[in-house]
Amino acid sequence: MTASPPTSALYAPREPIFPRRVTGRFRRLKWQIMAVTLGIYYLTPWLRWDRGAGRPDQAVLVDLAHRRFYFFGIEVWSHEFYFVAGLLVMAGLGLFLFTSALGRVWCGYGCPQTVWTDLFLAVERWLEGDRNARMRLHHAPWGLRKWSLRLGKWAIWILISVGTGGAWIFYFADAPSLARDLVTLQAAPVAWITIAILTATTFVFGGFMREQVCIYMCPWPRIQAAMMDEDTLTVAYRDWRGEPRGKGLRRRAAAAAATDAPSATDPGDTITRAAGPRIGGRSPVIPMLVRGTAPATPEAFSPPPAGRVPGDCIDCNACVNVCPMGIDIRDGQQMACITCALCIDACDEVMERTGLQRGLIDYIALSDAPSERAGLAPRSLRRHLLRPRNFVYMLIWGGIGLALLAALVMRPELEMTVHPVRNPTFVTLSDGAVRNTYDIRLRNKAGETRRLALSLDPAAALALEVEGAPTASVEVGPDSQRQLRLYLTAPAGSAAAAAAITHVTLDVTDTTSGETAHVATIFNGREYR
Amino acid sequence: MSEKSTGKPDPGTTGHNWDGIEELNNPLPRWWLWTFYATIFWGVIYTLLFPAWPLVSGATSGMLNWSTRGDVAAEIAAADALQAPRLEALAGTDLAALGGDPELESFALHAGGALFRNNCSTCHGSGAAGARGYPNLLDDDWLWGGSIEEIAISIRHGIRNEEDPDARFSQMPAYGEMLSKAEIAAVADHVWRLSRNMPAKAQGKTLFADNCAACHGEDATGNRDEGAPDLTDAIWLYGGTLEEIAHTVTRGPFGVMPAWGERLGEAQVRALAAYVHQLGGGEESPPAN
């Protein structure tokens, strides 16, 4: 391979992209997903959930100040963050599963960058018209019309962006009262700053950066490339069916050429399309002219190789015109493709109009390419999806899910942690008794105040006292925790006072309901001198 | 032509080739370049605003006149301002009734804990378990009294120091100059037996009554007015073996604690007293007259 001289510029401006409107099944699916995801995002903070007096009634609330996460009937305390960690791990594995099975579906359908760009594009199309109108407007001088259209578009974008940032903060505070504070300009500075930052990022990323975010800023495309294999369904162009492409006149000429082309032409010499997919925006090399033959018509074109009829691709560029990433899917798989499937819809529409079979551009597994090229039937969708790798992802995903569910169901409403004080490990009292100190934390997750009694198992010869309390029974408020200092005292000469370590179990019992919790700990004694 | 449908020029390759894998020479986006220039510009602005450029002695202080020391000073000032009303309330509170105000008590205990670790842990240990010659503050034995008020007095004026005329004072003589070695051994044996409930021997008992009982009491249970320890209990400030007791009698201990009232302030002394009182050995305050 010879090195090509670095003739191109080091830096290039963004080429504006004007995706054309498209209809079809994937476009419909994308609208539905956008409605559902945006609906969830904007409406969730406003759902109410009654948890009793004095506790927040917001269904989903991240209460950072009080270290609580509320999700409908579930309440997660900060020490139970493993639930959140588990959900994040599940989200990661779910992403692996979907990428392994269906390629970059997250990018194409679920990613906020895609969804909000889609929304912004819809606004743009509604105000400025479809592709051609927008291109004309882009090249038009800055007059009254252009200014008013642009300012109108930006204003709507900013409204959407403010709404986006605004919805975010409602997850972290009581939504109705925060909304009231926002209206009366009394909200905390952090609320305003968060709204401002999210408004700015939404406006810039969705309105102006768009595909640049996916291509240059997001690490995900690189990671996903490692998670796809030849069985992964991805958006691809059936080049064996579409090539050689050509427009109407050229198609007719090509068809004619196919019947009386010189058989001496070596196909291997003319078609040098790379066998595998290309990464990047570089077009595959197809020679314009067959060696030794003159152009058959005044306009230069490449006649098909001998014995081949023109392909199904009529080179209408519909797939390119609808692409929000500005790429040509016919160049093969490429990093910039987010597999939004809009080119499938665009091509299907054209195929239907020309009376050809749909699916020239389609979800295809790369492993099917050779068999389809040879005219054989591809493997079934189910065989692509139900392969060991996906099963492993599903198993791990489901296993973690079940474990979290089990942990959630078995989670007690009464918890105790015990930390023996080790500085010093024991104290000798004036009568020779040996005393140990323990820092106790009692957590009452129930909605009412509970009286909890501490006891020792075996009750043995150790006396139990609570610092500052007359009895070993304390009250813990609803949905709160209480720290106590506990003393265990072994009388002088007792076995526990003399032994280096005695194993004991501390019990805490709800005096009303009888619910208990146990913690095993140790008692440090010493040889009495 | 149709193959150039996206209108992008072929970027070519960098010429790098690894096993047939080439590196495309796509141009960087221009906004990236602008962002890069913007960061350089911001970097320069930043060095003008904040301390940055090294000079012969020190560095430029920046136009905002910001410094980490200034930050800390401001934070300390803010914390002081926040604590001021509570410290004032603490200084005027009846210590025995502190438990009636849970918020002030919590403040006192947290402040006392911090003060203890800063000022007291050098001798008494960070866990307040003391060391030889430095009393353990966790147990139920007190030389000068274990009520919260008595503890406050000990902290405020200190013990056997020369700086505070109100310091608690007492002195045990060094009996090495007054008694013979045999007599000291007999006294030590007597004291050793006292704490173990063993029958006393005649010589030791007589010597104790003549020399020690004045302060430690006839029954050797000590006297808190003199700071004289109870010799019958299991706690030994200077060690409880025969040799250690004999050594203590011979040399005469003279434990000194500084007066903290002037150094820390009244509210801080009270916070410390509250903290020490709840470490496990605090005693009830005597009923007020």
JSON list of C-alpha atoms in Angstrom, two decimals, chain A residues 235-375:
[
{"chain": "A", "resi": 235, "resn": "VAL", "atom": "CA", "xyz": [-28.38, -1.84, 9.06]},
{"chain": "A", "resi": 236, "resn": "ALA", "atom": "CA", "xyz": [-26.65, -2.74, 5.82]},
{"chain": "A", "resi": 237, "resn": "TYR", "atom": "CA", "xyz": [-26.97, -2.42, 2.07]},
{"chain": "A", "resi": 238, "resn": "ARG", "atom": "CA", "xyz": [-27.38, -5.58, -0.01]},
{"chain": "A", "resi": 239, "resn": "ASP", "atom": "CA", "xyz": [-24.73, -4.57, -2.48]},
{"chain": "A", "resi": 240, "resn": "TRP", "atom": "CA", "xyz": [-24.95, -7.95, -4.26]},
{"chain": "A", "resi": 241, "resn": "ARG", "atom": "CA", "xyz": [-28.54, -7.07, -5.07]},
{"chain": "A", "resi": 242, "resn": "GLY", "atom": "CA", "xyz": [-28.17, -3.35, -5.63]},
{"chain": "A", "resi": 243, "resn": "GLU", "atom": "CA", "xyz": [-24.95, -3.16, -7.63]},
{"chain": "A", "resi": 244, "resn": "PRO", "atom": "CA", "xyz": [-24.24, -2.02, -10.19]},
{"chain": "A", "resi": 245, "resn": "ARG", "atom": "CA", "xyz": [-26.46, 0.88, -9.41]},
{"chain": "A", "resi": 246, "resn": "GLY", "atom": "CA", "xyz": [-27.70, 3.34, -11.96]},
{"chain": "A", "resi": 247, "resn": "LYS", "atom": "CA", "xyz": [-30.35, 5.88, -12.81]},
{"chain": "A", "resi": 248, "resn": "GLY", "atom": "CA", "xyz": [-33.05, 5.47, -15.46]},
{"chain": "A", "resi": 249, "resn": "LEU", "atom": "CA", "xyz": [-31.14, 6.22, -18.67]},
{"chain": "A", "resi": 250, "resn": "ARG", "atom": "CA", "xyz": [-28.07, 4.55, -17.43]},
{"chain": "A", "resi": 251, "resn": "ARG", "atom": "CA", "xyz": [-30.07, 1.52, -16.35]},
{"chain": "A", "resi": 252, "resn": "ARG", "atom": "CA", "xyz": [-31.48, 1.10, -19.82]},
{"chain": "A", "resi": 253, "resn": "ALA", "atom": "CA", "xyz": [-28.07, 1.45, -21.36]},
{"chain": "A", "resi": 254, "resn": "ALA", "atom": "CA", "xyz": [-26.62, -0.92, -18.86]},
{"chain": "A", "resi": 255, "resn": "ALA", "atom": "CA", "xyz": [-29.33, -3.45, -19.58]},
{"chain": "A", "resi": 256, "resn": "ALA", "atom": "CA", "xyz": [-28.55, -3.17, -23.25]},
{"chain": "A", "resi": 257, "resn": "ALA", "atom": "CA", "xyz": [-24.86, -3.47, -22.59]},
{"chain": "A", "resi": 258, "resn": "ALA", "atom": "CA", "xyz": [-25.46, -6.58, -20.54]},
{"chain": "A", "resi": 259, "resn": "THR", "atom": "CA", "xyz": [-26.87, -8.35, -23.56]},
{"chain": "A", "resi": 260, "resn": "ASP", "atom": "CA", "xyz": [-24.05, -7.57, -26.01]},
{"chain": "A", "resi": 261, "resn": "ALA", "atom": "CA", "xyz": [-21.04, -6.66, -23.90]},
{"chain": "A", "resi": 262, "resn": "PRO", "atom": "CA", "xyz": [-17.70, -8.10, -25.01]},
{"chain": "A", "resi": 263, "resn": "SER", "atom": "CA", "xyz": [-17.15, -11.24, -22.99]},
{"chain": "A", "resi": 264, "resn": "ALA", "atom": "CA", "xyz": [-13.40, -10.63, -23.01]},
{"chain": "A", "resi": 265, "resn": "THR", "atom": "CA", "xyz": [-13.77, -8.06, -20.24]},
{"chain": "A", "resi": 266, "resn": "ASP", "atom": "CA", "xyz": [-12.42, -9.52, -17.07]},
{"chain": "A", "resi": 267, "resn": "PRO", "atom": "CA", "xyz": [-14.87, -8.90, -14.19]},
{"chain": "A", "resi": 268, "resn": "GLY", "atom": "CA", "xyz": [-12.10, -9.19, -11.66]},
{"chain": "A", "resi": 269, "resn": "ASP", "atom": "CA", "xyz": [-10.33, -6.34, -13.33]},
{"chain": "A", "resi": 270, "resn": "THR", "atom": "CA", "xyz": [-13.29, -4.02, -13.26]},
{"chain": "A", "resi": 271, "resn": "ILE", "atom": "CA", "xyz": [-14.94, -4.58, -9.97]},
{"chain": "A", "resi": 272, "resn": "THR", "atom": "CA", "xyz": [-12.55, -3.92, -7.17]},
{"chain": "A", "resi": 273, "resn": "ARG", "atom": "CA", "xyz": [-15.10, -3.26, -4.49]},
{"chain": "A", "resi": 274, "resn": "ALA", "atom": "CA", "xyz": [-13.65, -4.39, -1.23]},
{"chain": "A", "resi": 275, "resn": "ALA", "atom": "CA", "xyz": [-15.11, -7.65, -0.03]},
{"chain": "A", "resi": 276, "resn": "GLY", "atom": "CA", "xyz": [-15.56, -6.56, 3.53]},
{"chain": "A", "resi": 277, "resn": "PRO", "atom": "CA", "xyz": [-17.29, -3.54, 4.94]},
{"chain": "A", "resi": 278, "resn": "ARG", "atom": "CA", "xyz": [-15.43, -0.29, 5.10]},
{"chain": "A", "resi": 279, "resn": "ILE", "atom": "CA", "xyz": [-15.16, 1.81, 8.17]},
{"chain": "A", "resi": 280, "resn": "GLY", "atom": "CA", "xyz": [-15.20, 5.56, 7.83]},
{"chain": "A", "resi": 281, "resn": "GLY", "atom": "CA", "xyz": [-16.64, 7.84, 5.24]},
{"chain": "A", "resi": 282, "resn": "ARG", "atom": "CA", "xyz": [-14.43, 6.67, 2.44]},
{"chain": "A", "resi": 283, "resn": "SER", "atom": "CA", "xyz": [-16.11, 5.46, -0.70]},
{"chain": "A", "resi": 284, "resn": "PRO", "atom": "CA", "xyz": [-15.06, 2.10, -2.03]},
{"chain": "A", "resi": 285, "resn": "VAL", "atom": "CA", "xyz": [-13.02, 2.25, -5.17]},
{"chain": "A", "resi": 286, "resn": "ILE", "atom": "CA", "xyz": [-15.01, 1.44, -8.29]},
{"chain": "A", "resi": 287, "resn": "PRO", "atom": "CA", "xyz": [-13.33, 2.30, -11.54]},
{"chain": "A", "resi": 288, "resn": "MET", "atom": "CA", "xyz": [-15.26, 4.67, -13.70]},
{"chain": "A", "resi": 289, "resn": "LEU", "atom": "CA", "xyz": [-14.28, 3.05, -16.94]},
{"chain": "A", "resi": 290, "resn": "VAL", "atom": "CA", "xyz": [-13.61, -0.44, -17.96]},
{"chain": "A", "resi": 291, "resn": "ARG", "atom": "CA", "xyz": [-10.12, -0.72, -19.26]},
{"chain": "A", "resi": 292, "resn": "GLY", "atom": "CA", "xyz": [-9.95, -0.66, -23.02]},
{"chain": "A", "resi": 293, "resn": "THR", "atom": "CA", "xyz": [-13.53, 0.36, -23.65]},
{"chain": "A", "resi": 294, "resn": "ALA", "atom": "CA", "xyz": [-14.85, 3.76, -24.57]},
{"chain": "A", "resi": 295, "resn": "PRO", "atom": "CA", "xyz": [-17.85, 5.29, -22.82]},
{"chain": "A", "resi": 296, "resn": "ALA", "atom": "CA", "xyz": [-21.01, 3.90, -24.37]},
{"chain": "A", "resi": 297, "resn": "THR", "atom": "CA", "xyz": [-22.95, 7.11, -23.94]},
{"chain": "A", "resi": 298, "resn": "PRO", "atom": "CA", "xyz": [-22.00, 10.78, -23.81]},
{"chain": "A", "resi": 299, "resn": "GLU", "atom": "CA", "xyz": [-22.22, 10.76, -20.01]},
{"chain": "A", "resi": 300, "resn": "ALA", "atom": "CA", "xyz": [-19.55, 8.64, -18.45]},
{"chain": "A", "resi": 301, "resn": "PHE", "atom": "CA", "xyz": [-20.76, 5.64, -16.58]},
{"chain": "A", "resi": 302, "resn": "SER", "atom": "CA", "xyz": [-19.56, 2.20, -15.77]},
{"chain": "A", "resi": 303, "resn": "PRO", "atom": "CA", "xyz": [-21.28, -0.54, -17.66]},
{"chain": "A", "resi": 304, "resn": "PRO", "atom": "CA", "xyz": [-21.87, -3.68, -15.64]},
{"chain": "A", "resi": 305, "resn": "PRO", "atom": "CA", "xyz": [-19.54, -6.60, -16.05]},
{"chain": "A", "resi": 306, "resn": "ALA", "atom": "CA", "xyz": [-20.38, -9.19, -18.59]},
{"chain": "A", "resi": 307, "resn": "GLY", "atom": "CA", "xyz": [-23.30, -11.41, -17.77]},
{"chain": "A", "resi": 308, "resn": "ARG", "atom": "CA", "xyz": [-24.70, -9.17, -15.03]},
{"chain": "A", "resi": 309, "resn": "VAL", "atom": "CA", "xyz": [-27.92, -7.24, -15.22]},
{"chain": "A", "resi": 310, "resn": "PRO", "atom": "CA", "xyz": [-28.10, -3.84, -13.52]},
{"chain": "A", "resi": 311, "resn": "GLY", "atom": "CA", "xyz": [-28.76, -4.00, -9.80]},
{"chain": "A", "resi": 312, "resn": "ASP", "atom": "CA", "xyz": [-31.87, -2.92, -7.93]},
{"chain": "A", "resi": 313, "resn": "CYS", "atom": "CA", "xyz": [-30.32, 0.32, -6.67]},
{"chain": "A", "resi": 314, "resn": "ILE", "atom": "CA", "xyz": [-31.60, 3.12, -8.85]},
{"chain": "A", "resi": 315, "resn": "ASP", "atom": "CA", "xyz": [-29.15, 5.50, -7.21]},
{"chain": "A", "resi": 316, "resn": "CYS", "atom": "CA", "xyz": [-31.94, 7.86, -6.15]},
{"chain": "A", "resi": 317, "resn": "ASN", "atom": "CA", "xyz": [-29.96, 8.87, -3.05]},
{"chain": "A", "resi": 318, "resn": "ALA", "atom": "CA", "xyz": [-33.07, 8.63, -0.86]},
{"chain": "A", "resi": 319, "resn": "CYS", "atom": "CA", "xyz": [-31.06, 6.72, 1.75]},
{"chain": "A", "resi": 320, "resn": "VAL", "atom": "CA", "xyz": [-28.44, 9.47, 1.79]},
{"chain": "A", "resi": 321, "resn": "ASN", "atom": "CA", "xyz": [-30.97, 12.31, 1.88]},
{"chain": "A", "resi": 322, "resn": "VAL", "atom": "CA", "xyz": [-32.83, 10.99, 4.94]},
{"chain": "A", "resi": 323, "resn": "CYS", "atom": "CA", "xyz": [-29.69, 10.13, 6.91]},
{"chain": "A", "resi": 324, "resn": "PRO", "atom": "CA", "xyz": [-29.31, 12.32, 10.02]},
{"chain": "A", "resi": 325, "resn": "MET", "atom": "CA", "xyz": [-25.61, 11.43, 10.08]},
{"chain": "A", "resi": 326, "resn": "GLY", "atom": "CA", "xyz": [-25.00, 12.50, 6.50]},
{"chain": "A", "resi": 327, "resn": "ILE", "atom": "CA", "xyz": [-23.48, 9.21, 5.41]},
{"chain": "A", "resi": 328, "resn": "ASP", "atom": "CA", "xyz": [-24.08, 6.79, 2.57]},
{"chain": "A", "resi": 329, "resn": "ILE", "atom": "CA", "xyz": [-25.04, 3.38, 3.95]},
{"chain": "A", "resi": 330, "resn": "ARG", "atom": "CA", "xyz": [-24.09, 1.88, 0.58]},
{"chain": "A", "resi": 331, "resn": "ASP", "atom": "CA", "xyz": [-20.44, 2.49, 1.49]},
{"chain": "A", "resi": 332, "resn": "GLY", "atom": "CA", "xyz": [-20.79, -0.34, 3.97]},
{"chain": "A", "resi": 333, "resn": "GLN", "atom": "CA", "xyz": [-20.79, -0.38, 7.71]},
{"chain": "A", "resi": 334, "resn": "GLN", "atom": "CA", "xyz": [-19.17, 2.68, 9.15]},
{"chain": "A", "resi": 335, "resn": "MET", "atom": "CA", "xyz": [-18.55, 4.21, 12.52]},
{"chain": "A", "resi": 336, "resn": "ALA", "atom": "CA", "xyz": [-20.77, 7.21, 11.88]},
{"chain": "A", "resi": 337, "resn": "CYS", "atom": "CA", "xyz": [-23.85, 5.02, 11.33]},
{"chain": "A", "resi": 338, "resn": "ILE", "atom": "CA", "xyz": [-26.13, 5.05, 14.39]},
{"chain": "A", "resi": 339, "resn": "THR", "atom": "CA", "xyz": [-28.44, 2.43, 12.81]},
{"chain": "A", "resi": 340, "resn": "CYS", "atom": "CA", "xyz": [-31.50, 4.63, 13.08]},
{"chain": "A", "resi": 341, "resn": "ALA", "atom": "CA", "xyz": [-32.97, 2.60, 10.17]},
{"chain": "A", "resi": 342, "resn": "LEU", "atom": "CA", "xyz": [-34.41, 5.66, 8.42]},
{"chain": "A", "resi": 343, "resn": "CYS", "atom": "CA", "xyz": [-32.54, 4.67, 5.24]},
{"chain": "A", "resi": 344, "resn": "ILE", "atom": "CA", "xyz": [-34.42, 1.35, 5.36]},
{"chain": "A", "resi": 345, "resn": "ASP", "atom": "CA", "xyz": [-37.73, 3.22, 5.36]},
{"chain": "A", "resi": 346, "resn": "ALA", "atom": "CA", "xyz": [-36.57, 5.54, 2.57]},
{"chain": "A", "resi": 347, "resn": "CYS", "atom": "CA", "xyz": [-35.33, 2.69, 0.39]},
{"chain": "A", "resi": 348, "resn": "ASP", "atom": "CA", "xyz": [-38.41, 0.51, 1.03]},
{"chain": "A", "resi": 349, "resn": "GLU", "atom": "CA", "xyz": [-40.57, 3.39, -0.16]},
{"chain": "A", "resi": 350, "resn": "VAL", "atom": "CA", "xyz": [-38.58, 3.62, -3.40]},
{"chain": "A", "resi": 351, "resn": "MET", "atom": "CA", "xyz": [-38.52, -0.13, -3.89]},
{"chain": "A", "resi": 352, "resn": "GLU", "atom": "CA", "xyz": [-42.29, -0.21, -3.52]},
{"chain": "A", "resi": 353, "resn": "ARG", "atom": "CA", "xyz": [-42.73, 2.55, -6.11]},
{"chain": "A", "resi": 354, "resn": "THR", "atom": "CA", "xyz": [-40.40, 0.85, -8.59]},
{"chain": "A", "resi": 355, "resn": "GLY", "atom": "CA", "xyz": [-42.16, -2.44, -8.03]},
{"chain": "A", "resi": 356, "resn": "LEU", "atom": "CA", "xyz": [-39.13, -4.15, -6.54]},
{"chain": "A", "resi": 357, "resn": "GLN", "atom": "CA", "xyz": [-38.87, -6.22, -3.41]},
{"chain": "A", "resi": 358, "resn": "ARG", "atom": "CA", "xyz": [-38.28, -4.26, -0.22]},
{"chain": "A", "resi": 359, "resn": "GLY", "atom": "CA", "xyz": [-35.15, -4.68, 1.85]},
{"chain": "A", "resi": 360, "resn": "LEU", "atom": "CA", "xyz": [-32.38, -3.49, -0.43]},
{"chain": "A", "resi": 361, "resn": "ILE", "atom": "CA", "xyz": [-31.25, -1.72, 2.71]},
{"chain": "A", "resi": 362, "resn": "ASP", "atom": "CA", "xyz": [-32.25, -3.77, 5.73]},
{"chain": "A", "resi": 363, "resn": "TYR", "atom": "CA", "xyz": [-31.31, -5.24, 9.08]},
{"chain": "A", "resi": 364, "resn": "ILE", "atom": "CA", "xyz": [-28.85, -7.90, 8.02]},
{"chain": "A", "resi": 365, "resn": "ALA", "atom": "CA", "xyz": [-26.39, -10.09, 9.85]},
{"chain": "A", "resi": 366, "resn": "LEU", "atom": "CA", "xyz": [-22.98, -10.02, 8.23]},
{"chain": "A", "resi": 367, "resn": "SER", "atom": "CA", "xyz": [-22.78, -13.82, 8.41]},
{"chain": "A", "resi": 368, "resn": "ASP", "atom": "CA", "xyz": [-25.71, -13.99, 5.97]},
{"chain": "A", "resi": 369, "resn": "ALA", "atom": "CA", "xyz": [-23.94, -11.97, 3.32]},
{"chain": "A", "resi": 370, "resn": "PRO", "atom": "CA", "xyz": [-22.02, -14.86, 1.68]},
{"chain": "A", "resi": 371, "resn": "SER", "atom": "CA", "xyz": [-25.08, -17.12, 1.51]},
{"chain": "A", "resi": 372, "resn": "GLU", "atom": "CA", "xyz": [-27.29, -14.34, 0.18]},
{"chain": "A", "resi": 373, "resn": "ARG", "atom": "CA", "xyz": [-24.61, -13.47, -2.34]},
{"chain": "A", "resi": 374, "resn": "ALA", "atom": "CA", "xyz": [-24.68, -17.11, -3.44]},
{"chain": "A", "resi": 375, "resn": "GLY", "atom": "CA", "xyz": [-28.45, -16.93, -3.77]}
]
